[in-house]
Amino acid sequence: MYCSNCGTQISESARFCPACGSEISQLPESALQSAGLRGFSPRIDDPAFAKYVKNSNRWAALFSIFLAVAAVVGFYIAGEMGLEDMSNPQSLYIGFGIGGMFLVIAMFQILGRKRGKTWDGTVEDKKIKKKTRRHNYGDDNVQDEDYLEYSVVIRSDRGKRYTVKSQDSDVLYNYYQIGDRVRHHAGLNSYEKYDKTGDRFIPCNACGTLCDINEDVCFRCKCPLLK
């Protein structure tokens, strides 16, 4: 079970939290959760999440195979037509190299989901940085564009730091507050906030869609909302 005040994991028999000293309520976690949207949701065990991860891996593999085949065929044709002074088999080798790169990227994404671990942590810091990106519109028309990068720094209970970044959107930046307890869910590579009381929306832990806090499932992917 977890402390309802700070989110620290504690034993079932504890009367006071060893981290913040708060008295532990004897109400079951499910009662606390339904009453105040406070607690890590057991709905993460819903089969819909496992199905979502499986489908994501399948589509990532199929898409990478499509790109790999397109690269090989495209460079082979370019070599046969002598485009950009290319010829086969050198052009074909380039196609195989690029196609192989797409397959390797997809493989690392899939393995990353499978090897991911669930862990708890705390929002340690929030940052806003002004950055510049360069756009090439062709015909030597290159323009610089300023944008804001929003970062939320999360420190796991084991001391490792992770950063959630977004460009030109402060939604997640404002959703998390310094000191919030969060849980990283393996496979989904997403974060669940422990205390959701007072929130008007909740991010779907599967697809990331922002949903109304009163809804039970994500309107886009139909996975349960963790509340």
Coordinates of C-alpha atoms in Angstrom, one line a residue:
M1 CA 0.0 0.0 0.0
Y2 CA 1.0 3.7 -0.3
C3 CA 0.8 6.7 1.9
S4 CA -2.2 8.8 0.9
N5 CA -0.2 12.0 1.6
C6 CA 3.1 11.5 -0.1
G7 CA 2.7 8.3 -2.1
T8 CA 5.6 6.4 -0.3
Q9 CA 5.2 2.6 -0.4
I10 CA 4.6 1.3 3.1
S11 CA 3.7 -2.0 4.8
E12 CA 0.1 -3.1 5.2
S13 CA 0.4 -3.0 9.0
A14 CA 2.0 0.5 9.3
R15 CA 0.0 3.1 11.3
F16 CA 2.2 6.1 10.3
C17 CA 4.2 6.8 7.1
P18 CA 7.9 6.5 7.7
A19 CA 8.6 9.3 5.1
C20 CA 6.2 12.1 6.1
G21 CA 4.8 10.9 9.4
S22 CA 1.1 11.0 8.3
E23 CA -1.3 8.6 10.0
I24 CA -2.4 5.8 7.7
S25 CA -6.1 5.5 7.0
Q26 CA -7.5 2.0 7.5
L27 CA -9.8 2.4 4.5
P28 CA -8.8 0.1 1.6
E29 CA -6.9 1.6 -1.3
S30 CA -9.9 1.1 -3.6
A31 CA -12.1 3.2 -1.3
L32 CA -9.6 6.0 -1.1
Q33 CA -9.2 5.9 -4.9
S34 CA -12.9 6.0 -5.8
A35 CA -13.5 8.8 -3.2
G36 CA -10.6 11.1 -4.0
L37 CA -8.8 10.0 -7.2
R38 CA -5.7 9.4 -5.0
G39 CA -3.6 6.3 -5.5
F40 CA -2.0 4.3 -8.3
S41 CA -4.8 2.6 -10.2
P42 CA -5.1 -1.2 -10.3
R43 CA -6.7 -0.8 -13.7
I44 CA -3.2 -1.1 -15.2
D45 CA -3.8 -4.9 -15.1
D46 CA -6.6 -4.6 -17.6
P47 CA -6.0 -6.8 -20.7
A48 CA -6.6 -3.8 -22.9
F49 CA -3.1 -2.5 -22.1
A50 CA -1.4 -5.7 -23.0
K51 CA -3.3 -5.8 -26.3
Y52 CA -2.4 -2.2 -27.0
V53 CA 1.4 -2.9 -26.5
K54 CA 1.1 -6.0 -28.6
N55 CA -0.6 -4.1 -31.5
S56 CA 1.9 -1.3 -31.2
N57 CA 4.8 -3.7 -31.6
R58 CA 3.1 -5.4 -34.5
W59 CA 2.5 -2.1 -36.4
A60 CA 6.0 -0.9 -35.7
A61 CA 7.4 -4.1 -37.2
L62 CA 5.1 -4.0 -40.3
F63 CA 5.8 -0.3 -40.9
S64 CA 9.6 -0.8 -40.7
I65 CA 9.4 -3.7 -43.1
F66 CA 7.4 -1.5 -45.5
L67 CA 10.0 1.2 -45.3
A68 CA 12.9 -1.2 -45.7
V69 CA 11.3 -2.7 -48.9
A70 CA 10.6 0.7 -50.3
A71 CA 14.2 1.8 -49.7
V72 CA 15.6 -1.3 -51.5
V73 CA 13.2 -1.0 -54.4
G74 CA 13.7 2.8 -54.7
F75 CA 17.4 2.7 -54.7
Y76 CA 17.4 -0.3 -57.2
I77 CA 15.3 1.7 -59.6
A78 CA 17.4 4.8 -59.1
G79 CA 20.5 2.7 -59.9
E80 CA 18.9 1.3 -63.0
M81 CA 17.9 4.7 -64.3
G82 CA 21.2 6.3 -63.4
L83 CA 19.7 9.0 -61.2
E84 CA 22.1 11.2 -59.2
D85 CA 25.0 9.4 -61.0
M86 CA 24.1 6.1 -59.1
S87 CA 24.4 2.7 -60.6
N88 CA 23.8 -0.9 -59.5
P89 CA 24.9 -2.8 -57.5
Q90 CA 26.2 0.2 -55.5
S91 CA 22.8 1.8 -55.4
L92 CA 21.2 -1.4 -54.3
Y93 CA 23.7 -1.8 -51.5
I94 CA 22.7 1.7 -50.2
G95 CA 19.1 0.6 -50.3
F96 CA 19.9 -2.5 -48.2
G97 CA 21.8 -0.3 -45.7
I98 CA 19.0 2.2 -45.3
G99 CA 16.4 -0.6 -45.1
G100 CA 18.4 -2.4 -42.5
M101 CA 18.6 0.8 -40.5
F102 CA 14.7 1.0 -40.4
L103 CA 14.5 -2.6 -39.2
V104 CA 17.1 -2.1 -36.5
I105 CA 15.3 1.1 -35.2
A106 CA 12.0 -0.9 -35.0
M107 CA 13.7 -3.8 -33.2
F108 CA 15.2 -1.5 -30.5
Q109 CA 11.8 0.1 -30.0
I110 CA 10.1 -3.3 -29.5
L111 CA 12.9 -4.6 -27.2
G112 CA 12.7 -1.3 -25.3
R113 CA 9.0 -1.9 -24.5
K114 CA 9.6 -5.5 -23.5
R115 CA 12.6 -4.7 -21.3
G116 CA 11.0 -1.7 -19.6
K117 CA 10.4 -1.8 -15.9
T118 CA 7.7 -0.3 -13.6
W119 CA 9.1 2.1 -11.0
D120 CA 8.0 4.8 -8.7
G121 CA 9.5 8.3 -8.5
T122 CA 9.0 12.0 -7.7
V123 CA 8.8 15.1 -9.9
E124 CA 12.0 16.9 -9.0
D125 CA 12.1 19.9 -11.3
K126 CA 10.4 21.7 -14.2
K127 CA 12.1 23.7 -16.8
I128 CA 11.3 26.0 -19.7
K129 CA 14.0 26.6 -22.4
K130 CA 13.9 28.9 -25.4
K131 CA 15.4 27.1 -28.4
T132 CA 15.7 27.5 -32.2
R133 CA 15.0 25.1 -35.0
R134 CA 15.9 25.6 -38.6
H135 CA 13.5 25.0 -41.5
N136 CA 14.6 24.5 -45.1
Y137 CA 11.8 25.5 -47.5
G138 CA 13.9 24.9 -50.6
D139 CA 15.5 27.2 -53.1
D140 CA 18.0 28.3 -50.4
N141 CA 15.1 29.6 -48.3
V142 CA 16.3 28.6 -44.8
Q143 CA 14.6 30.2 -41.8
D144 CA 15.2 29.9 -38.0
E145 CA 12.2 29.6 -35.8
D146 CA 12.1 30.1 -32.0
Y147 CA 10.2 27.7 -29.8
L148 CA 9.8 26.7 -26.2
E149 CA 10.8 23.4 -24.8
Y150 CA 8.9 22.3 -21.6
S151 CA 10.6 19.7 -19.4
V152 CA 9.5 17.7 -16.4
V153 CA 12.3 16.0 -14.5
I154 CA 11.4 12.9 -12.6
R155 CA 13.8 11.2 -10.1
S156 CA 13.1 7.5 -9.5
D157 CA 13.3 6.1 -6.0
R158 CA 16.6 4.6 -7.0
G159 CA 18.1 8.0 -7.8
K160 CA 18.0 7.9 -11.6
R161 CA 16.6 11.0 -13.4
Y162 CA 14.2 10.9 -16.4
T163 CA 13.0 13.9 -18.4
V164 CA 9.6 14.3 -20.1
K165 CA 9.8 16.9 -22.9
S166 CA 7.3 18.6 -25.1
Q167 CA 7.7 21.5 -27.7
D168 CA 5.3 24.5 -27.6
S169 CA 2.9 22.7 -25.4
D170 CA 2.7 23.3 -21.6
V171 CA -0.1 20.9 -20.9
L172 CA 2.0 18.2 -19.2
Y173 CA 4.3 20.8 -17.8
N174 CA 1.3 22.3 -15.9
Y175 CA -0.2 18.8 -15.2
Y176 CA 2.7 17.8 -13.0
Q177 CA 3.9 19.7 -10.0
I178 CA 7.2 19.5 -8.1
G179 CA 6.8 16.9 -5.4
D180 CA 4.2 14.8 -7.2
R181 CA 4.6 11.1 -6.8
V182 CA 4.4 9.2 -10.2
R183 CA 4.7 5.7 -11.4
H184 CA 6.3 4.7 -14.7
H185 CA 4.5 1.8 -16.4
A186 CA 6.6 -0.7 -18.2
G187 CA 5.7 -1.4 -21.9
L188 CA 3.6 1.7 -22.1
N189 CA 6.5 4.0 -21.3
S190 CA 4.1 6.5 -19.7
Y191 CA 3.7 8.0 -16.2
E192 CA 0.7 7.9 -13.9
K193 CA 0.3 10.6 -11.2
Y194 CA -0.5 9.3 -7.7
D195 CA -2.7 12.2 -6.6
K196 CA -5.2 13.2 -9.3
T197 CA -7.6 15.1 -7.0
G198 CA -8.5 18.5 -8.5
D199 CA -7.5 17.5 -12.0
R200 CA -9.9 18.3 -14.8
F201 CA -8.3 16.0 -17.3
I202 CA -6.1 12.8 -17.4
P203 CA -3.6 11.6 -20.0
C204 CA -4.3 8.2 -21.4
N205 CA -1.4 6.0 -20.4
A206 CA -1.6 4.0 -23.6
C207 CA -1.9 6.6 -26.4
G208 CA -1.3 9.8 -24.5
T209 CA -4.7 11.4 -25.5
L210 CA -6.0 14.0 -23.0
C211 CA -9.3 12.8 -21.6
D212 CA -11.9 14.3 -19.3
I213 CA -11.3 13.2 -15.7
N214 CA -14.9 12.0 -15.5
E215 CA -14.5 9.5 -18.3
D216 CA -13.6 5.8 -17.6
V217 CA -12.0 4.9 -20.9
C218 CA -10.0 6.8 -23.5
F219 CA -12.2 7.9 -26.4
R220 CA -9.4 7.2 -28.9
C221 CA -7.9 3.9 -28.0
K222 CA -10.6 2.6 -25.6
C223 CA -8.0 1.7 -22.9
P224 CA -9.1 2.3 -19.3
L225 CA -8.0 5.6 -17.7
L226 CA -5.9 5.1 -14.7
K227 CA -7.8 6.7 -11.9

